[in-house]
Coordinates of C-alpha atoms in Angstrom, one line a residue:
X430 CA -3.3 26.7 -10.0
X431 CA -2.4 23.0 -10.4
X432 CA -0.3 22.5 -13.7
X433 CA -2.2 22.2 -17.0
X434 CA -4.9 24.5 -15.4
X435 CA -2.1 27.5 -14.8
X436 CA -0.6 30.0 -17.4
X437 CA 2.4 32.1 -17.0
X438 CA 0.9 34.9 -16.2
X439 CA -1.3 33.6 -12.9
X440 CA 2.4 31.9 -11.8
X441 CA 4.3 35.3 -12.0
X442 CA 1.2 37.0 -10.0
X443 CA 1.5 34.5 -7.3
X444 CA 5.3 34.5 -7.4
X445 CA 4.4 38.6 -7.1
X446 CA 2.6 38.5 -4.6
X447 CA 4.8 36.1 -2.2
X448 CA 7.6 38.6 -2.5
X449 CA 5.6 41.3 -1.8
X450 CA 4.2 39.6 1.9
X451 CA 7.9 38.5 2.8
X452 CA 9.3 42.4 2.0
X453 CA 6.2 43.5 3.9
X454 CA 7.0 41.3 6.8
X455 CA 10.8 42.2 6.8
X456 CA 10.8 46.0 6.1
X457 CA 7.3 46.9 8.4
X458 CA 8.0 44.1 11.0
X459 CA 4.9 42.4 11.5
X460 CA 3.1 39.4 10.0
X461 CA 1.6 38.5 7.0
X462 CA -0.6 36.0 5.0
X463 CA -1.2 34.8 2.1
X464 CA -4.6 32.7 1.7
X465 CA -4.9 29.1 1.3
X466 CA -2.9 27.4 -1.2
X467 CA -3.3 24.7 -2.7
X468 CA -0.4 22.0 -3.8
X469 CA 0.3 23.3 -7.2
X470 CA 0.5 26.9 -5.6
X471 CA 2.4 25.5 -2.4
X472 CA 4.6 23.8 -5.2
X473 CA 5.3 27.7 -6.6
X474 CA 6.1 28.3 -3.2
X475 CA 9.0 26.3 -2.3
X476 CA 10.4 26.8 -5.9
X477 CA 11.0 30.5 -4.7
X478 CA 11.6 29.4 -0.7
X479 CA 15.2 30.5 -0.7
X480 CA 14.5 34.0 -1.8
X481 CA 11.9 34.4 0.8
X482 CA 13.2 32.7 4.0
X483 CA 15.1 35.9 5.0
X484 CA 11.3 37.2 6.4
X485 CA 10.6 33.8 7.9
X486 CA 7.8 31.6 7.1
X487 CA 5.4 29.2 8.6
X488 CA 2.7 26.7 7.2
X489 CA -0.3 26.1 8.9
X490 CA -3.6 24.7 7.4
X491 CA -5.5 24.0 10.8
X492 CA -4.3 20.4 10.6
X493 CA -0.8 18.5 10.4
X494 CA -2.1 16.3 7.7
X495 CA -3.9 19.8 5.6
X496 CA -3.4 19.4 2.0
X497 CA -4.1 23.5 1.5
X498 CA -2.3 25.6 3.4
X499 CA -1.3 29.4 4.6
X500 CA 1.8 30.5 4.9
X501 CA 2.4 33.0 7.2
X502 CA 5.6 35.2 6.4
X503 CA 7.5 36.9 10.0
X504 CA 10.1 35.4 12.5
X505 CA 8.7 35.2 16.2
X506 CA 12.3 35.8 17.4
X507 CA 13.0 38.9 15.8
X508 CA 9.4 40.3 16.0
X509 CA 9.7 39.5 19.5
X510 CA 5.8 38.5 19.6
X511 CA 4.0 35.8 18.0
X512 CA -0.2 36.0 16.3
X513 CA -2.0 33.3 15.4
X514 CA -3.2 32.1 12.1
X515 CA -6.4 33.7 10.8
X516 CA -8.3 30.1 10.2
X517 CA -11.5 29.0 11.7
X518 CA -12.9 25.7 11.6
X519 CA -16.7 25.1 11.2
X520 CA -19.1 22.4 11.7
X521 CA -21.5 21.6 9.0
X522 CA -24.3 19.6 10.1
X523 CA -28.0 18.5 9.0
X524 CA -30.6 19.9 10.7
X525 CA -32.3 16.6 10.9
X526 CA -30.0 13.6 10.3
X527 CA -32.8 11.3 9.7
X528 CA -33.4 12.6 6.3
X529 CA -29.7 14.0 5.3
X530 CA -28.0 12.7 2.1
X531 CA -25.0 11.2 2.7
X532 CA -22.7 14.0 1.0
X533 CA -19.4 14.1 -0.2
X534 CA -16.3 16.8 -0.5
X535 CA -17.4 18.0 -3.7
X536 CA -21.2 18.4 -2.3
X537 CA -20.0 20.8 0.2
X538 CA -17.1 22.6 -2.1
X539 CA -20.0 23.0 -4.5
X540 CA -22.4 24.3 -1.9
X541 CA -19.7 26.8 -0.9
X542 CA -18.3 27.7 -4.4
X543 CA -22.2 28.8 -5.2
X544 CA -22.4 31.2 -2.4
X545 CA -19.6 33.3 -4.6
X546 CA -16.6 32.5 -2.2
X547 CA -13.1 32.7 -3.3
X548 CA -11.5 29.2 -3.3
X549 CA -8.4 31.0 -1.2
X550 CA -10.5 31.7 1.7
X551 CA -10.9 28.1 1.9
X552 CA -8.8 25.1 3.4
X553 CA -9.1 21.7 3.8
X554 CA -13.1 19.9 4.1
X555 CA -13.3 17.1 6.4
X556 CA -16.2 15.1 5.5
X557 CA -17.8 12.6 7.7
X558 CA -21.0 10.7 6.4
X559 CA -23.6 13.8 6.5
X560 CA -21.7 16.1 8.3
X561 CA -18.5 18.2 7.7
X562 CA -15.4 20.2 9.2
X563 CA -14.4 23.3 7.1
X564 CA -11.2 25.2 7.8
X565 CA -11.5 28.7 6.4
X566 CA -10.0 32.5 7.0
X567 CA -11.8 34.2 10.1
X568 CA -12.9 36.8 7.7
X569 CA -15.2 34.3 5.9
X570 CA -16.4 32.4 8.9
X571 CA -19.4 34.8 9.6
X572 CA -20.5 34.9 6.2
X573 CA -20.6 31.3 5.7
X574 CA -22.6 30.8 9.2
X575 CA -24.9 33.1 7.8
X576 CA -25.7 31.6 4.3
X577 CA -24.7 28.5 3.9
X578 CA -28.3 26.7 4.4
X579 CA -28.3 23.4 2.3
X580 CA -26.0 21.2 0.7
X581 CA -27.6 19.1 -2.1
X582 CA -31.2 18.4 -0.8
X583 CA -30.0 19.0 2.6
X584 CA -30.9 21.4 5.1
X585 CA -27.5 22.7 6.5
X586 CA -26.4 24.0 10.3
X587 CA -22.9 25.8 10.6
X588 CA -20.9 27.0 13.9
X589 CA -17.7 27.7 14.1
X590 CA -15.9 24.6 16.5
X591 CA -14.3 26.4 19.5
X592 CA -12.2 23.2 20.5
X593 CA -10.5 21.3 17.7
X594 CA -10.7 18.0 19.6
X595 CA -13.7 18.0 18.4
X596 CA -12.6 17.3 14.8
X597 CA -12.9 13.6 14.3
X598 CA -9.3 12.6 14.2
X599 CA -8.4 11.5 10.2
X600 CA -7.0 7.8 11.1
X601 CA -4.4 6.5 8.0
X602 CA -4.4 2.7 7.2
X603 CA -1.6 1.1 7.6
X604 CA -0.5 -0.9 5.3
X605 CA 2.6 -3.3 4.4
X606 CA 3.8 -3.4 1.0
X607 CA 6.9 -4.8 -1.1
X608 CA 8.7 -3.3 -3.8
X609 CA 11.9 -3.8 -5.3
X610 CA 13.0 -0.1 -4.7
X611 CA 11.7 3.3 -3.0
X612 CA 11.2 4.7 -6.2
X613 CA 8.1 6.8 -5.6
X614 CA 7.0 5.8 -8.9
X615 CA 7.3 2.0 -7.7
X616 CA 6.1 3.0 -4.3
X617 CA 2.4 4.6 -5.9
X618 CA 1.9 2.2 -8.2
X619 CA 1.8 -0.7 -5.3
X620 CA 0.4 1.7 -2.9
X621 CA -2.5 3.0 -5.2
X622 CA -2.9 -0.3 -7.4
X623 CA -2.0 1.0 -10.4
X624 CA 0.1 0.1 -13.4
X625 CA 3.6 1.3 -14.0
X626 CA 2.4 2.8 -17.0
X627 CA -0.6 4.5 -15.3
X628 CA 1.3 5.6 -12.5
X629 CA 4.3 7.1 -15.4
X630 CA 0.7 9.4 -16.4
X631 CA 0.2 11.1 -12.9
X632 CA 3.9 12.4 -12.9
X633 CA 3.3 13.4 -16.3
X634 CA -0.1 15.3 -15.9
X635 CA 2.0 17.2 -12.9
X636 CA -0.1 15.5 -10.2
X637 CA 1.9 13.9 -7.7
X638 CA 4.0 15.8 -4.9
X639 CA 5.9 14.8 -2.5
X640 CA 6.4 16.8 0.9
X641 CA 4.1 19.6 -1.0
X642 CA 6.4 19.8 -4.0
X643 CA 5.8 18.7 -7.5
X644 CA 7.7 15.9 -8.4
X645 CA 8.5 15.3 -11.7
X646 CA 11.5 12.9 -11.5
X647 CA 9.5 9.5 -11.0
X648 CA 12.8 7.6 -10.0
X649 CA 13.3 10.0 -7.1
X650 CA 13.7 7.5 -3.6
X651 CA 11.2 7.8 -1.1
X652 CA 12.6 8.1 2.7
X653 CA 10.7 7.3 5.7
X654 CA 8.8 10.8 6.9
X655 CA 7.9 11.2 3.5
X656 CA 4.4 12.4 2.3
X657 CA 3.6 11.3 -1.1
X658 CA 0.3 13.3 -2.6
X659 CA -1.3 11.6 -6.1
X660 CA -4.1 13.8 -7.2
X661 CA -7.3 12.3 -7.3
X662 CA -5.7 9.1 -5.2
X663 CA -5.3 10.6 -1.9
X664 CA -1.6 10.4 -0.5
X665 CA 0.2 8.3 1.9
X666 CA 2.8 8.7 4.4
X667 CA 6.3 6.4 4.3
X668 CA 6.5 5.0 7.8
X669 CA 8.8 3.0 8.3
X670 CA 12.7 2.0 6.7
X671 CA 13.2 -0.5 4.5
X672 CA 13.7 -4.2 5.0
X673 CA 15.0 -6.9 2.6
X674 CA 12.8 -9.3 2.4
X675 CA 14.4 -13.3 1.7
X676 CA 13.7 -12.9 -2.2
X677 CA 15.2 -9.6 -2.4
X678 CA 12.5 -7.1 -2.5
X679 CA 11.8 -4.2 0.0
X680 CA 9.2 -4.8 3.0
X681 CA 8.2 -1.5 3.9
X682 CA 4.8 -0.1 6.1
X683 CA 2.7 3.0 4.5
X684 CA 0.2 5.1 6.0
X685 CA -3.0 5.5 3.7
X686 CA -4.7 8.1 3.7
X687 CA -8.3 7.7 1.2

């Protein structure tokens, strides 16, 4: 539901339906989820987050650095109990790796989208060169084990990962840059390679967030801790504070990740 692919309509029914988990939570007193969201719907979210932080909330998407996410509505101190989140992570490998393609995301998304899955029941995809991590509700899990066979031309294995050390960890390049402010707008053109005026056309097409909100103020200052998300770019992390370099520019170190 990422803007310019969203209508009124869908944004109410998710605003709906957020309202409806947090009163569930509150009045019944137990847990509830919503499925994964992505960052337009995470973005829907937070616009409505101080008329639904009276049930308690969490965000988990199996990973610190998950771009899709559940929230999870319920306050552990006042339930007096705590439940895990329903994800599951699984392990997509050849069966022989001699003759795998090398596959990317939208191999396996499209693999998965053709078995007739719901994109909410599915998180983040961690692709390494022929083989995958997939984060997905534990009500799915069994029935992607079970027919999820190939991807592309390639003969397909899946288990569900008991130990999530197991996840190759997702390593950010670190990389020093200057700019003469912490506009973000500054900040993603360097940080990307791109043009002011290019970079002016992602905050205009509604596809860059920061901290899993839309931002649509391209002037707004970064601050270390930050996590800046350009669709189709990848997103990258502001380390470090600011120093002034000798000719009056900012030094600053980003985490990248592609």
């Amino acid at each position: 539901m990422e803007k310019g692919h969203s209508n009124d309509k869908e944004i109410q029914q998710l605003k709906n339906r957020l309202h409806d988990l947090a009163e569930k939570s509150f009045q019944q007193g137990c847990y509830t989820f919503t499925g994964f969201l992505g960052l337009g719907e995470q973005d829907i979210f937070w616009q409505e987050e101080a008329n639904l932080k009276y049930a308690g909330y969490q965000l988990s998407g199996g990973l610190d650095t998950a771009d899709r996410v559940v929230i999870r509505f319920g306050n552990p101190e006042e339930l007096g109990y705590e439940v895990e989140f329903p994800l599951v992570c699984i392990h997509i490998e050849p069966l022989a790796q001699k003759f795998a393609d090398v596959l990317s995301h939208r191999d396996f998304l499209g693999a998965l989208m053709n078995l007739g899955i719901e994109r909410s029941t599915l998180g983040d995809i961690k692709v390494g060169e022929k083989q995958a991590y997939l984060f997905c509700l534990d009500s799915i899990a069994e029935f992607i084990c079970g027919n999820l066979e190939q991807v592309k031309h390639t003969r397909v294995r899946c288990k569900v990962t008991e130990h999530m050390e197991e996840i190759p960890e997702e390593k950010p390049e670190s990389v020093g840059i200057q700019v003469a402010s912490l506009r973000v707008d500054a900040v993603l053109a360097k940080v990307c390679r791109l043009s002011r005026e290019r970079s002016l056309e992602l905050f205009r097409a509604g596809k860059v967030y920061v901290n899993g909100r839309l931002c649509e103020n391209n002037s707004r200052q970064l601050r270390a801790g930050e996590t800046v998300n350009a669709r189709g770019f990848g997103k990258f992390i502001l380390t470090g504070e600011p120093k002034e370099t000798k000719k009056g520019k900012l030094s600053v170190e980003v985490a990248v990740y592609r």
